[in-house]
């Protein structure tokens, strides 16, 4: 049973860079047919898919965020990360990491989520 | 981006009721439609993938169907643990997009 856990600062100032890490246990991020994804949810709102990284390291991003987003991985630590630059209050949300089986393209496992607030 | 329109935004129901939630895509997405539910303060959990395939471990009272670009999630005999917010998600084209959500509350 795979387990995902997000970590990172919970409070940022406008223009700073959001950096979150997802630690994965019970499965390797560098093997198997899976994508490793980030999804966010502003308080009281719906879900927004940010992007994902494949086991080979290939990435794809939501065009609405592409200019500010980088998803990377550290296979030695079995972690993948999200960086979102130049944050504003609109980036305040709960951020989830997730696993997507290749071909089915749905998130079959999520982390518990971590709240990131952007405030001056 | 593909737009997903979900309805209703909320519905009130009783334990034991049969309910349906609908989701419409603004273009063809074949059967690349997934359903999740989410309880307050928790991560979403997938119920149905590929429009009608039941995720392992999900009770059989949940089912999904498709008619063209219209999709439905049906819950027969609503249980107390089913009161939550439900989201559809298309996985036909990136970026994946979600419906606005349907909140199911106790009548």
PDB file of C-alpha atoms in Angstrom:
ATOM      1  CA  UNK A   1       0.000   0.000   0.000  1.00  0.00           C
ATOM      2  CA  UNK A   2       1.604   3.243  -1.159  1.00  0.00           C
ATOM      3  CA  UNK A   3       1.664   6.165   1.263  1.00  0.00           C
ATOM      4  CA  UNK A   4       2.278   9.792   0.304  1.00  0.00           C
ATOM      5  CA  UNK A   5       3.088  12.649   2.675  1.00  0.00           C
ATOM      6  CA  UNK A   6       3.447  16.323   1.802  1.00  0.00           C
ATOM      7  CA  UNK A   7       5.802  18.638   3.668  1.00  0.00           C
ATOM      8  CA  UNK A   8       6.911  22.240   3.379  1.00  0.00           C
ATOM      9  CA  UNK A   9       6.381  25.755   4.703  1.00  0.00           C
ATOM     10  CA  UNK A  10       2.814  26.701   5.476  1.00  0.00           C
ATOM     11  CA  UNK A  11       3.148  30.465   5.165  1.00  0.00           C
ATOM     12  CA  UNK A  12       4.712  32.510   2.397  1.00  0.00           C
ATOM     13  CA  UNK A  13       4.870  36.178   1.460  1.00  0.00           C
ATOM     14  CA  UNK A  14       3.830  37.400  -1.965  1.00  0.00           C
ATOM     15  CA  UNK A  15       6.516  36.962  -4.638  1.00  0.00           C
ATOM     16  CA  UNK A  16       8.210  34.131  -2.776  1.00  0.00           C
ATOM     17  CA  UNK A  17       8.613  30.602  -4.136  1.00  0.00           C
ATOM     18  CA  UNK A  18       6.454  27.803  -2.809  1.00  0.00           C
ATOM     19  CA  UNK A  19       8.420  24.597  -2.280  1.00  0.00           C
ATOM     20  CA  UNK A  20       6.736  21.359  -1.265  1.00  0.00           C
ATOM     21  CA  UNK A  21       8.001  17.815  -1.079  1.00  0.00           C
ATOM     22  CA  UNK A  22       6.051  14.588  -1.307  1.00  0.00           C
ATOM     23  CA  UNK A  23       7.646  11.617   0.421  1.00  0.00           C
ATOM     24  CA  UNK A  24       6.523   8.261  -0.930  1.00  0.00           C
ATOM     25  CA  UNK A  25       6.652   4.958   0.897  1.00  0.00           C
ATOM     26  CA  UNK A  26       5.405   1.540  -0.122  1.00  0.00           C
ATOM     27  CA  UNK A  27       6.405   2.061  -3.741  1.00  0.00           C
ATOM     28  CA  UNK A  28       9.201   3.505  -5.864  1.00  0.00           C
ATOM     29  CA  UNK A  29       8.717   6.716  -7.831  1.00  0.00           C
ATOM     30  CA  UNK A  30      11.277   5.524 -10.383  1.00  0.00           C
ATOM     31  CA  UNK A  31       9.668   2.233 -11.286  1.00  0.00           C
ATOM     32  CA  UNK A  32       6.271   0.971 -12.295  1.00  0.00           C
ATOM     33  CA  UNK A  33       3.800   2.625 -14.598  1.00  0.00           C
ATOM     34  CA  UNK A  34       2.823   5.620 -12.531  1.00  0.00           C
ATOM     35  CA  UNK A  35       2.722   9.377 -12.707  1.00  0.00           C
ATOM     36  CA  UNK A  36       3.291  11.418  -9.574  1.00  0.00           C
ATOM     37  CA  UNK A  37       1.126  14.496  -9.424  1.00  0.00           C
ATOM     38  CA  UNK A  38       0.288  17.703  -7.613  1.00  0.00           C
ATOM     39  CA  UNK A  39      -3.277  18.957  -7.178  1.00  0.00           C
ATOM     40  CA  UNK A  40      -4.442  21.964  -5.195  1.00  0.00           C
ATOM     41  CA  UNK A  41      -7.680  23.161  -3.648  1.00  0.00           C
ATOM     42  CA  UNK A  42      -8.357  26.699  -2.420  1.00  0.00           C
ATOM     43  CA  UNK A  43     -10.439  26.814   0.732  1.00  0.00           C
ATOM     44  CA  UNK A  44     -14.078  26.027   0.010  1.00  0.00           C
ATOM     45  CA  UNK A  45     -13.406  25.579  -3.695  1.00  0.00           C
ATOM     46  CA  UNK A  46     -12.811  22.844  -6.213  1.00  0.00           C
ATOM     47  CA  UNK A  47      -9.756  20.938  -7.346  1.00  0.00           C
ATOM     48  CA  UNK A  48      -7.064  22.146  -9.756  1.00  0.00           C
ATOM     49  CA  UNK A  49      -4.541  19.791 -11.342  1.00  0.00           C
ATOM     50  CA  UNK A  50      -1.076  21.374 -11.323  1.00  0.00           C
ATOM     51  CA  UNK A  51       1.020  18.808 -13.153  1.00  0.00           C
ATOM     52  CA  UNK A  52       2.853  15.503 -12.912  1.00  0.00           C
ATOM     53  CA  UNK A  53       6.128  13.694 -13.349  1.00  0.00           C
ATOM     54  CA  UNK A  54       6.550  10.218 -14.780  1.00  0.00           C
ATOM     55  CA  UNK A  55       8.848   7.468 -13.531  1.00  0.00           C
ATOM     56  CA  UNK A  56      11.282   8.473 -16.307  1.00  0.00           C
ATOM     57  CA  UNK A  57      11.334  12.085 -15.111  1.00  0.00           C
ATOM     58  CA  UNK A  58       9.169  13.456 -17.932  1.00  0.00           C
ATOM     59  CA  UNK A  59       6.927  16.271 -16.754  1.00  0.00           C
ATOM     60  CA  UNK A  60       3.735  17.925 -17.917  1.00  0.00           C
ATOM     61  CA  UNK A  61       2.183  21.026 -16.407  1.00  0.00           C
ATOM     62  CA  UNK A  62      -1.124  22.848 -16.399  1.00  0.00           C
ATOM     63  CA  UNK A  63      -0.677  25.642 -18.950  1.00  0.00           C
ATOM     64  CA  UNK A  64      -2.309  28.097 -16.543  1.00  0.00           C
ATOM     65  CA  UNK A  65       0.653  27.637 -14.187  1.00  0.00           C
ATOM     66  CA  UNK A  66       3.355  26.416 -16.542  1.00  0.00           C
ATOM     67  CA  UNK A  67       5.466  29.569 -16.451  1.00  0.00           C
ATOM     68  CA  UNK A  68       5.783  29.325 -12.670  1.00  0.00           C
ATOM     69  CA  UNK A  69       5.802  25.591 -11.955  1.00  0.00           C
ATOM     70  CA  UNK A  70       8.556  23.033 -11.717  1.00  0.00           C
ATOM     71  CA  UNK A  71       8.025  19.439 -10.640  1.00  0.00           C
ATOM     72  CA  UNK A  72      11.147  17.421  -9.965  1.00  0.00           C
ATOM     73  CA  UNK A  73      12.162  14.255  -8.187  1.00  0.00           C
ATOM     74  CA  UNK A  74      14.868  12.836  -5.957  1.00  0.00           C
ATOM     75  CA  UNK A  75      14.926   9.112  -6.586  1.00  0.00           C
ATOM     76  CA  UNK A  76      17.531   8.504  -3.872  1.00  0.00           C
ATOM     77  CA  UNK A  77      15.031   9.794  -1.287  1.00  0.00           C
ATOM     78  CA  UNK A  78      11.928   8.495  -3.112  1.00  0.00           C
ATOM     79  CA  UNK A  79      10.509  12.008  -3.102  1.00  0.00           C
ATOM     80  CA  UNK A  80       9.096  14.370  -5.669  1.00  0.00           C
ATOM     81  CA  UNK A  81       8.740  18.104  -5.314  1.00  0.00           C
ATOM     82  CA  UNK A  82       6.742  21.124  -6.418  1.00  0.00           C
ATOM     83  CA  UNK A  83       8.101  24.614  -6.870  1.00  0.00           C
ATOM     84  CA  UNK A  84       5.750  27.492  -7.680  1.00  0.00           C
ATOM     85  CA  UNK A  85       7.401  30.851  -8.139  1.00  0.00           C
ATOM     86  CA  UNK A  86       6.108  34.392  -7.648  1.00  0.00           C
ATOM     87  CA  UNK A  87       3.206  33.343  -5.438  1.00  0.00           C
ATOM     88  CA  UNK A  88       0.236  35.587  -4.728  1.00  0.00           C
ATOM     89  CA  UNK A  89      -2.778  35.277  -2.443  1.00  0.00           C
ATOM     90  CA  UNK A  90      -4.490  33.357  -5.262  1.00  0.00           C
ATOM     91  CA  UNK A  91      -2.042  30.509  -4.657  1.00  0.00           C
ATOM     92  CA  UNK A  92      -3.339  29.999  -1.116  1.00  0.00           C
ATOM     93  CA  UNK A  93      -4.670  26.457  -1.073  1.00  0.00           C
ATOM     94  CA  UNK A  94      -4.354  22.950   0.260  1.00  0.00           C
ATOM     95  CA  UNK A  95      -1.794  21.168  -1.887  1.00  0.00           C
ATOM     96  CA  UNK A  96      -2.098  17.420  -2.412  1.00  0.00           C
ATOM     97  CA  UNK A  97       0.405  15.050  -3.927  1.00  0.00           C
ATOM     98  CA  UNK A  98      -1.015  11.995  -5.635  1.00  0.00           C
ATOM     99  CA  UNK A  99      -0.265   8.910  -7.713  1.00  0.00           C
ATOM    100  CA  UNK A 100      -1.832   8.285 -11.124  1.00  0.00           C
ATOM    101  CA  UNK A 101      -1.629   4.859 -12.787  1.00  0.00           C
ATOM    102  CA  UNK A 102      -0.437   5.227 -16.379  1.00  0.00           C
ATOM    103  CA  UNK A 103      -3.202   4.743 -18.891  1.00  0.00           C
ATOM    104  CA  UNK A 104      -6.047   5.102 -16.421  1.00  0.00           C
ATOM    105  CA  UNK A 105      -5.068   8.658 -15.494  1.00  0.00           C
ATOM    106  CA  UNK A 106      -6.915   9.027 -12.255  1.00  0.00           C
ATOM    107  CA  UNK A 107      -5.448   9.624  -8.827  1.00  0.00           C
ATOM    108  CA  UNK A 108      -5.642   6.361  -6.922  1.00  0.00           C
ATOM    109  CA  UNK A 109      -3.707   7.531  -3.866  1.00  0.00           C
ATOM    110  CA  UNK A 110      -3.384  10.964  -2.260  1.00  0.00           C
ATOM    111  CA  UNK A 111      -1.348  12.496   0.492  1.00  0.00           C
ATOM    112  CA  UNK A 112      -3.290  14.076   3.328  1.00  0.00           C
ATOM    113  CA  UNK A 113      -2.680  17.551   1.918  1.00  0.00           C
ATOM    114  CA  UNK A 114      -0.844  20.568   3.285  1.00  0.00           C
ATOM    115  CA  UNK A 115      -2.167  24.103   3.604  1.00  0.00           C
ATOM    116  CA  UNK A 116      -0.037  26.851   2.103  1.00  0.00           C
ATOM    117  CA  UNK A 117      -1.100  30.414   2.830  1.00  0.00           C
ATOM    118  CA  UNK A 118       0.281  33.453   1.029  1.00  0.00           C
ATOM    119  CA  UNK A 119      -0.021  36.652   3.004  1.00  0.00           C
ATOM    120  CA  UNK A 120       1.973  39.800   3.520  1.00  0.00           C
TER     121      UNK A 120
ATOM    122  CA  UNK B   1      -9.080  23.213 -21.451  1.00  0.00           C
ATOM    123  CA  UNK B   2     -12.023  20.834 -21.320  1.00  0.00           C
ATOM    124  CA  UNK B   3     -14.846  22.234 -19.193  1.00  0.00           C
ATOM    125  CA  UNK B   4     -16.749  19.926 -16.873  1.00  0.00           C
ATOM    126  CA  UNK B   5     -20.165  21.051 -15.647  1.00  0.00           C
ATOM    127  CA  UNK B   6     -21.523  19.211 -12.662  1.00  0.00           C
ATOM    128  CA  UNK B   7     -25.061  19.279 -11.286  1.00  0.00           C
ATOM    129  CA  UNK B   8     -26.629  19.790  -8.907  1.00  0.00           C
ATOM    130  CA  UNK B   9     -24.301  21.925  -6.797  1.00  0.00           C
ATOM    131  CA  UNK B  10     -25.869  20.425  -3.728  1.00  0.00           C
ATOM    132  CA  UNK B  11     -28.538  17.932  -2.876  1.00  0.00           C
ATOM    133  CA  UNK B  12     -30.314  16.903   0.286  1.00  0.00           C
ATOM    134  CA  UNK B  13     -31.049  13.229   0.803  1.00  0.00           C
ATOM    135  CA  UNK B  14     -31.818  10.655   3.470  1.00  0.00           C
ATOM    136  CA  UNK B  15     -30.077   7.451   4.423  1.00  0.00           C
ATOM    137  CA  UNK B  16     -31.338   4.728   2.107  1.00  0.00           C
ATOM    138  CA  UNK B  17     -32.123   7.073  -0.773  1.00  0.00           C
ATOM    139  CA  UNK B  18     -30.953   6.542  -4.322  1.00  0.00           C
ATOM    140  CA  UNK B  19     -29.241   9.603  -5.770  1.00  0.00           C
ATOM    141  CA  UNK B  20     -27.604  10.568  -9.030  1.00  0.00           C
ATOM    142  CA  UNK B  21     -25.093  13.299  -9.815  1.00  0.00           C
ATOM    143  CA  UNK B  22     -24.420  14.349 -13.365  1.00  0.00           C
ATOM    144  CA  UNK B  23     -21.371  15.749 -15.134  1.00  0.00           C
ATOM    145  CA  UNK B  24     -21.264  17.094 -18.677  1.00  0.00           C
ATOM    146  CA  UNK B  25     -18.146  17.668 -20.758  1.00  0.00           C
ATOM    147  CA  UNK B  26     -18.046  20.456 -23.333  1.00  0.00           C
ATOM    148  CA  UNK B  27     -16.471  18.091 -25.871  1.00  0.00           C
ATOM    149  CA  UNK B  28     -16.124  14.372 -26.377  1.00  0.00           C
ATOM    150  CA  UNK B  29     -13.955  12.700 -23.754  1.00  0.00           C
ATOM    151  CA  UNK B  30     -14.832   9.105 -24.580  1.00  0.00           C
ATOM    152  CA  UNK B  31     -14.897   7.248 -21.261  1.00  0.00           C
ATOM    153  CA  UNK B  32     -12.064   9.238 -19.661  1.00  0.00           C
ATOM    154  CA  UNK B  33     -14.170  10.336 -16.707  1.00  0.00           C
ATOM    155  CA  UNK B  34     -13.478   9.670 -13.057  1.00  0.00           C
ATOM    156  CA  UNK B  35     -15.505  10.265  -9.899  1.00  0.00           C
ATOM    157  CA  UNK B  36     -14.154  11.119  -6.447  1.00  0.00           C
ATOM    158  CA  UNK B  37     -15.674  11.948  -3.121  1.00  0.00           C
ATOM    159  CA  UNK B  38     -14.150  14.129  -0.461  1.00  0.00           C
ATOM    160  CA  UNK B  39     -14.980  14.609   3.190  1.00  0.00           C
ATOM    161  CA  UNK B  40     -14.142  17.831   5.028  1.00  0.00           C
ATOM    162  CA  UNK B  41     -10.442  18.135   5.818  1.00  0.00           C
ATOM    163  CA  UNK B  42      -9.600  14.967   3.917  1.00  0.00           C
ATOM    164  CA  UNK B  43      -8.095  14.139   0.551  1.00  0.00           C
ATOM    165  CA  UNK B  44     -10.346  13.070  -2.308  1.00  0.00           C
ATOM    166  CA  UNK B  45     -10.861   9.363  -2.852  1.00  0.00           C
ATOM    167  CA  UNK B  46     -11.540   7.798  -6.233  1.00  0.00           C
ATOM    168  CA  UNK B  47     -14.782   5.861  -6.584  1.00  0.00           C
ATOM    169  CA  UNK B  48     -15.184   5.264 -10.313  1.00  0.00           C
ATOM    170  CA  UNK B  49     -12.651   5.460 -13.154  1.00  0.00           C
ATOM    171  CA  UNK B  50     -13.097   5.080 -16.877  1.00  0.00           C
ATOM    172  CA  UNK B  51     -16.702   6.260 -16.520  1.00  0.00           C
ATOM    173  CA  UNK B  52     -17.991   2.984 -15.095  1.00  0.00           C
ATOM    174  CA  UNK B  53     -15.197   0.928 -13.503  1.00  0.00           C
ATOM    175  CA  UNK B  54     -15.475   0.548  -9.759  1.00  0.00           C
ATOM    176  CA  UNK B  55     -12.224   1.224  -7.919  1.00  0.00           C
ATOM    177  CA  UNK B  56     -11.042  -1.671  -5.802  1.00  0.00           C
ATOM    178  CA  UNK B  57     -12.497  -1.566  -2.319  1.00  0.00           C
ATOM    179  CA  UNK B  58     -15.352   0.795  -3.198  1.00  0.00           C
ATOM    180  CA  UNK B  59     -18.815  -0.517  -2.294  1.00  0.00           C
ATOM    181  CA  UNK B  60     -21.001  -1.762  -5.115  1.00  0.00           C
ATOM    182  CA  UNK B  61     -23.730   0.774  -4.293  1.00  0.00           C
ATOM    183  CA  UNK B  62     -21.645   3.218  -6.346  1.00  0.00           C
ATOM    184  CA  UNK B  63     -21.933   3.044 -10.118  1.00  0.00           C
ATOM    185  CA  UNK B  64     -21.078   5.213 -13.093  1.00  0.00           C
ATOM    186  CA  UNK B  65     -22.590   5.566 -16.529  1.00  0.00           C
ATOM    187  CA  UNK B  66     -22.107   7.500 -19.741  1.00  0.00           C
ATOM    188  CA  UNK B  67     -24.329   8.824 -22.500  1.00  0.00           C
ATOM    189  CA  UNK B  68     -22.294  10.755 -25.022  1.00  0.00           C
ATOM    190  CA  UNK B  69     -20.707  13.647 -23.153  1.00  0.00           C
ATOM    191  CA  UNK B  70     -23.046  13.220 -20.176  1.00  0.00           C
ATOM    192  CA  UNK B  71     -21.934  11.138 -17.233  1.00  0.00           C
ATOM    193  CA  UNK B  72     -23.689  10.076 -14.061  1.00  0.00           C
ATOM    194  CA  UNK B  73     -22.673   8.796 -10.674  1.00  0.00           C
ATOM    195  CA  UNK B  74     -25.419   6.858  -8.925  1.00  0.00           C
ATOM    196  CA  UNK B  75     -25.479   5.797  -5.311  1.00  0.00           C
ATOM    197  CA  UNK B  76     -28.124   3.260  -4.385  1.00  0.00           C
ATOM    198  CA  UNK B  77     -29.122   3.162  -0.730  1.00  0.00           C
ATOM    199  CA  UNK B  78     -27.165   6.160   0.558  1.00  0.00           C
ATOM    200  CA  UNK B  79     -25.194   5.406   3.706  1.00  0.00           C
ATOM    201  CA  UNK B  80     -24.152   7.841   6.489  1.00  0.00           C
ATOM    202  CA  UNK B  81     -20.537   7.748   5.314  1.00  0.00           C
ATOM    203  CA  UNK B  82     -21.600   8.862   1.820  1.00  0.00           C
ATOM    204  CA  UNK B  83     -22.445  12.400   2.897  1.00  0.00           C
ATOM    205  CA  UNK B  84     -19.580  14.265   1.260  1.00  0.00           C
ATOM    206  CA  UNK B  85     -18.694  16.358  -1.764  1.00  0.00           C
ATOM    207  CA  UNK B  86     -18.428  14.568  -5.087  1.00  0.00           C
ATOM    208  CA  UNK B  87     -16.260  15.636  -8.025  1.00  0.00           C
ATOM    209  CA  UNK B  88     -15.983  14.445 -11.586  1.00  0.00           C
ATOM    210  CA  UNK B  89     -12.666  14.700 -13.436  1.00  0.00           C
ATOM    211  CA  UNK B  90     -11.834  14.284 -17.102  1.00  0.00           C
ATOM    212  CA  UNK B  91      -8.586  12.539 -18.061  1.00  0.00           C
ATOM    213  CA  UNK B  92      -8.965  12.777 -21.838  1.00  0.00           C
ATOM    214  CA  UNK B  93      -6.648  15.729 -22.311  1.00  0.00           C
ATOM    215  CA  UNK B  94      -4.234  17.481 -20.033  1.00  0.00           C
ATOM    216  CA  UNK B  95      -4.707  19.581 -18.061  1.00  0.00           C
ATOM    217  CA  UNK B  96      -7.065  17.278 -16.226  1.00  0.00           C
ATOM    218  CA  UNK B  97     -10.066  19.329 -15.129  1.00  0.00           C
ATOM    219  CA  UNK B  98     -12.672  18.793 -12.451  1.00  0.00           C
ATOM    220  CA  UNK B  99     -16.304  19.621 -12.062  1.00  0.00           C
ATOM    221  CA  UNK B 100     -17.291  22.213  -9.484  1.00  0.00           C
ATOM    222  CA  UNK B 101     -18.452  19.592  -7.028  1.00  0.00           C
ATOM    223  CA  UNK B 102     -21.755  18.346  -5.634  1.00  0.00           C
ATOM    224  CA  UNK B 103     -22.282  18.498  -1.894  1.00  0.00           C
ATOM    225  CA  UNK B 104     -24.538  15.743  -0.579  1.00  0.00           C
ATOM    226  CA  UNK B 105     -26.087  16.682   2.754  1.00  0.00           C
ATOM    227  CA  UNK B 106     -28.399  14.931   5.156  1.00  0.00           C
ATOM    228  CA  UNK B 107     -32.061  15.834   4.815  1.00  0.00           C
TER     229      UNK B 107
END
